Amino acid sequence: MLERINKLLSEVEAFAAQSKEEVEEYRIKWLSKKGEVSELFDEFKTVSADLKREVGQKLNLLKNKAQEKINELKEKYEAQQEQGNKQSIDLTLPAFPTLQNGTRHPLTLVKNQIIDIFSRIGFTVSEGKEIEDDWHNFTALNTPENHPARDMQDTFYVNLNPEMVLRTQTSSAQVHIMERQKPPIRVISPGRVYRNEAISARAHCQFHQVEGLYIDEKVSFADLKQTLLYFAKEMFGADTNIRLRPSYFPFTEPSAEMDISCTICKGAGCNVCKHTGWVEILGCGMVDPQVLINCGIDKKKYRGFAFGMGIERITMLKYEIKDLRLFFENDKRFLEQFS
Ligand code: DAH
């Protein structure tokens, strides 16, 4: 038996595996339950008492050496494999082909287009604040104390001291601009506004507007009309017509609402224009002298016009979108159409 142990010992010592699989093969051959070393341990029970000590020691030595050798070779192959895995990552491969770029939100696209159109005739951009005080959202804009727009049903009030509101119109930005800046002023103010309205296909509690303001020495209603005609043609196409209808806003005098010729039926009459051939897109007017006074501008020297439009409305017309809620649902199938 000693002889077999010695033979196995030299086999273990000389062993140099060629592969990971070979290491496993030898582990089974030597150390598994039915392996040679286990067999020797079984036989060990029959060894005579005087040899037990010597044979026992050798047998333990063999078992330990075999285990050491297997562990050592296993580690070697595992390290090699890890190294190989690292090297096989090809960093020059193109990115995963199904990764798609995102798309801009249609409201952002239209907002950027509006900014672009007005910047070409000298308007800069100034964003106001979404949380406003009463002065900027109402009082400075001539909205009297008992005006229905201040009603809790229309306005979200923020419980602060002093009380604040979520702005109901970007017109509040006008006030900030005039308080800060001396004329000439030529600014547009895009941004989000809030109204306490039930959500439907045509209304939402949050939406977006762009406010426009032009203050200088000899600004006239004709300048307003020409500016808006230019905008309508740039936005909806050169064959677009506009019309101005008298209206009322507390902060402009005179005031008007502007319609464009229906972009869908070109004036022939359809559902969108309710068979009138015209679609309303904005409110406008000459800045009321009282508003100029409220904002610290000399009403004798300066005059101005202002206008305000809803970005959702323009986007819906431009892309023929029928439900306002789509803008806020983040449905990828909808958003992906605007690249
Ligand atoms: N603030 C008005 C609204 O929310 C829109 C508007 C009308 C803005 C006339 C103006 C303007 O600057 O002159 O309905």
Short mmCIF file of C-alpha atoms in Angstrom, two decimals, residues 6-185:
data_model
loop_
_atom_site.label_atom_id
_atom_site.label_comp_id
_atom_site.label_asym_id
_atom_site.label_seq_id
_atom_site.Cartn_x
_atom_site.Cartn_y
_atom_site.Cartn_z
CA ASN A 6 4.28 6.91 -3.06
CA LYS A 7 3.43 6.38 -6.72
CA LEU A 8 0.37 8.60 -6.42
CA LEU A 9 2.41 11.22 -4.53
CA SER A 10 4.88 11.53 -7.39
CA GLU A 11 2.01 11.61 -9.86
CA VAL A 12 0.48 14.50 -7.93
CA GLU A 13 3.76 16.38 -7.73
CA ALA A 14 4.50 15.99 -11.45
CA PHE A 15 0.99 16.85 -12.52
CA ALA A 16 0.66 19.89 -14.81
CA ALA A 17 -2.81 20.33 -16.27
CA GLN A 18 -3.38 21.65 -19.78
CA SER A 19 -6.84 22.98 -19.16
CA LYS A 20 -9.44 23.74 -16.53
CA GLU A 21 -11.34 20.65 -17.60
CA GLU A 22 -8.27 18.50 -17.01
CA VAL A 23 -7.94 19.86 -13.47
CA GLU A 24 -11.53 18.84 -12.78
CA GLU A 25 -10.88 15.40 -14.26
CA TYR A 26 -8.01 14.87 -11.88
CA ARG A 27 -9.93 16.17 -8.90
CA ILE A 28 -12.51 13.48 -9.58
CA LYS A 29 -9.84 10.85 -10.19
CA TRP A 30 -8.06 11.58 -6.91
CA LEU A 31 -10.38 13.21 -4.44
CA SER A 32 -13.99 12.36 -5.21
CA LYS A 33 -15.84 9.81 -3.06
CA LYS A 34 -14.86 7.04 -5.41
CA GLY A 35 -11.45 8.50 -6.19
CA GLU A 36 -8.12 6.80 -5.57
CA VAL A 37 -7.36 8.62 -2.34
CA SER A 38 -10.74 7.74 -0.87
CA GLU A 39 -10.16 4.14 -1.90
CA LEU A 40 -6.83 4.15 -0.06
CA PHE A 41 -8.53 5.49 3.04
CA ASP A 42 -10.95 2.57 2.85
CA GLU A 43 -8.08 0.17 2.55
CA PHE A 44 -6.31 1.86 5.42
CA LYS A 45 -8.74 0.14 7.81
CA THR A 46 -7.12 -3.17 6.95
CA VAL A 47 -3.53 -2.04 7.54
CA SER A 48 -1.82 -3.84 10.41
CA ALA A 49 -1.37 -1.93 13.64
CA ASP A 50 2.40 -1.58 13.40
CA LEU A 51 2.19 0.12 10.00
CA LYS A 52 -0.84 2.26 10.74
CA ARG A 53 1.14 5.29 11.91
CA GLU A 54 3.51 5.45 8.95
CA VAL A 55 0.85 4.69 6.34
CA GLY A 56 -1.60 7.10 7.99
CA GLN A 57 0.84 9.97 7.84
CA LYS A 58 1.69 9.30 4.21
CA LEU A 59 -1.94 9.00 3.29
CA ASN A 60 -2.77 12.35 4.91
CA LEU A 61 0.21 13.90 3.16
CA LEU A 62 -1.05 12.58 -0.18
CA LYS A 63 -4.56 13.89 0.43
CA ASN A 64 -3.29 17.35 1.37
CA LYS A 65 -0.85 17.56 -1.53
CA ALA A 66 -3.53 16.52 -4.02
CA GLN A 67 -5.95 19.07 -2.62
CA GLU A 68 -3.28 21.82 -2.74
CA LYS A 69 -2.35 21.01 -6.30
CA ILE A 70 -5.96 21.05 -7.48
CA ASN A 71 -6.65 24.36 -5.72
CA GLU A 72 -3.54 25.96 -7.13
CA LEU A 73 -4.31 24.93 -10.71
CA LYS A 74 -7.96 25.90 -10.40
CA GLU A 75 -7.03 29.39 -9.27
CA LYS A 76 -4.56 29.72 -12.10
CA TYR A 77 -7.15 28.88 -14.76
CA GLU A 78 -9.84 31.06 -13.21
CA ALA A 79 -7.51 34.06 -13.20
CA GLN A 80 -6.62 33.42 -16.80
CA GLN A 81 -10.26 33.24 -17.77
CA GLU A 82 -11.06 36.54 -16.06
CA GLN A 83 -8.20 38.20 -17.86
CA GLY A 84 -9.47 36.77 -21.15
CA ASN A 85 -12.98 38.10 -20.52
CA LYS A 86 -11.62 41.58 -19.97
CA GLN A 87 -9.63 41.51 -23.14
CA SER A 88 -12.59 40.35 -25.18
CA ILE A 89 -14.57 43.62 -24.56
CA ASP A 90 -14.20 45.56 -27.79
CA LEU A 91 -14.47 49.21 -26.90
CA THR A 92 -14.48 50.28 -30.52
CA LEU A 93 -17.81 48.58 -31.25
CA PRO A 94 -20.66 51.00 -32.04
CA ALA A 95 -23.25 51.64 -29.32
CA PHE A 96 -26.06 49.17 -28.82
CA PRO A 97 -28.16 49.67 -31.97
CA THR A 98 -31.56 49.82 -30.27
CA LEU A 99 -30.61 52.81 -28.10
CA GLN A 100 -32.63 55.68 -29.52
CA ASN A 101 -32.20 59.38 -29.01
CA GLY A 102 -35.05 61.09 -27.23
CA THR A 103 -37.29 63.60 -28.98
CA ARG A 104 -38.21 67.11 -27.98
CA HIS A 105 -41.64 67.65 -26.53
CA PRO A 106 -43.96 69.28 -29.12
CA LEU A 107 -44.58 72.20 -26.74
CA THR A 108 -40.83 72.77 -26.49
CA LEU A 109 -40.50 72.63 -30.28
CA VAL A 110 -43.20 75.25 -30.74
CA LYS A 111 -41.93 77.40 -27.89
CA ASN A 112 -38.45 77.41 -29.45
CA GLN A 113 -39.94 78.29 -32.82
CA ILE A 114 -41.85 81.22 -31.31
CA ILE A 115 -38.66 82.46 -29.61
CA ASP A 116 -36.80 82.11 -32.87
CA ILE A 117 -39.41 84.06 -34.87
CA PHE A 118 -39.46 86.98 -32.42
CA SER A 119 -35.72 87.02 -31.88
CA ARG A 120 -35.32 87.73 -35.61
CA ILE A 121 -37.06 91.08 -35.09
CA GLY A 122 -35.13 92.03 -31.99
CA PHE A 123 -37.08 90.49 -29.10
CA THR A 124 -35.10 89.00 -26.23
CA VAL A 125 -36.35 86.37 -23.78
CA SER A 126 -37.07 86.93 -20.11
CA GLU A 127 -38.77 84.24 -18.05
CA GLY A 128 -40.82 85.50 -15.13
CA LYS A 129 -41.73 83.59 -11.98
CA GLU A 130 -44.26 80.79 -11.59
CA ILE A 131 -45.09 81.71 -8.00
CA GLU A 132 -46.16 85.33 -7.91
CA ASP A 133 -47.43 87.88 -5.48
CA ASP A 134 -50.79 89.55 -5.94
CA TRP A 135 -49.18 92.74 -7.23
CA HIS A 136 -47.43 91.18 -10.23
CA ASN A 137 -50.18 88.77 -11.21
CA PHE A 138 -53.18 91.08 -10.68
CA THR A 139 -52.90 94.53 -9.15
CA ALA A 140 -50.16 96.06 -11.29
CA LEU A 141 -52.03 94.73 -14.32
CA ASN A 142 -55.12 96.72 -13.40
CA THR A 143 -57.11 93.71 -12.28
CA PRO A 144 -59.42 95.15 -9.64
CA GLU A 145 -59.86 93.73 -6.15
CA ASN A 146 -63.23 92.14 -6.97
CA HIS A 147 -62.33 90.79 -10.43
CA PRO A 148 -63.62 87.23 -11.01
CA ALA A 149 -60.15 86.06 -12.13
CA ARG A 150 -59.05 86.33 -8.51
CA ASP A 151 -61.74 83.89 -7.47
CA MET A 152 -60.58 80.72 -5.72
CA GLN A 153 -62.29 78.84 -8.53
CA ASP A 154 -59.84 80.23 -11.06
CA THR A 155 -56.63 80.82 -9.17
CA PHE A 156 -54.44 78.50 -7.11
CA TYR A 157 -53.44 80.31 -3.95
CA VAL A 158 -50.27 79.34 -2.09
CA ASN A 159 -50.54 79.48 1.67
CA LEU A 160 -47.66 81.74 2.54
CA ASN A 161 -47.32 84.99 4.38
CA PRO A 162 -47.86 87.14 2.38
CA GLU A 163 -50.19 85.00 0.33
CA MET A 164 -48.87 84.05 -3.12
CA VAL A 165 -50.49 82.69 -6.28
CA LEU A 166 -49.45 80.27 -9.00
CA ARG A 167 -49.43 82.77 -11.85
CA THR A 168 -52.53 82.61 -14.01
CA GLN A 169 -50.90 84.37 -16.96
CA THR A 170 -47.41 85.20 -18.21
CA SER A 171 -48.53 88.85 -18.30
CA SER A 172 -47.09 89.04 -14.78
CA ALA A 173 -43.63 88.89 -16.39
CA GLN A 174 -44.39 92.24 -18.11
CA VAL A 175 -44.51 93.91 -14.72
CA HIS A 176 -41.14 92.51 -13.63
CA ILE A 177 -39.56 93.60 -16.90
CA MET A 178 -40.91 97.16 -16.77
CA GLU A 179 -39.95 97.52 -13.10
CA ARG A 180 -36.41 96.47 -13.91
CA GLN A 181 -35.68 97.86 -17.34
CA LYS A 182 -35.83 101.25 -19.02
CA PRO A 183 -37.42 101.52 -22.50
CA PRO A 184 -36.91 100.66 -25.26
CA ILE A 185 -38.12 97.23 -24.21
#
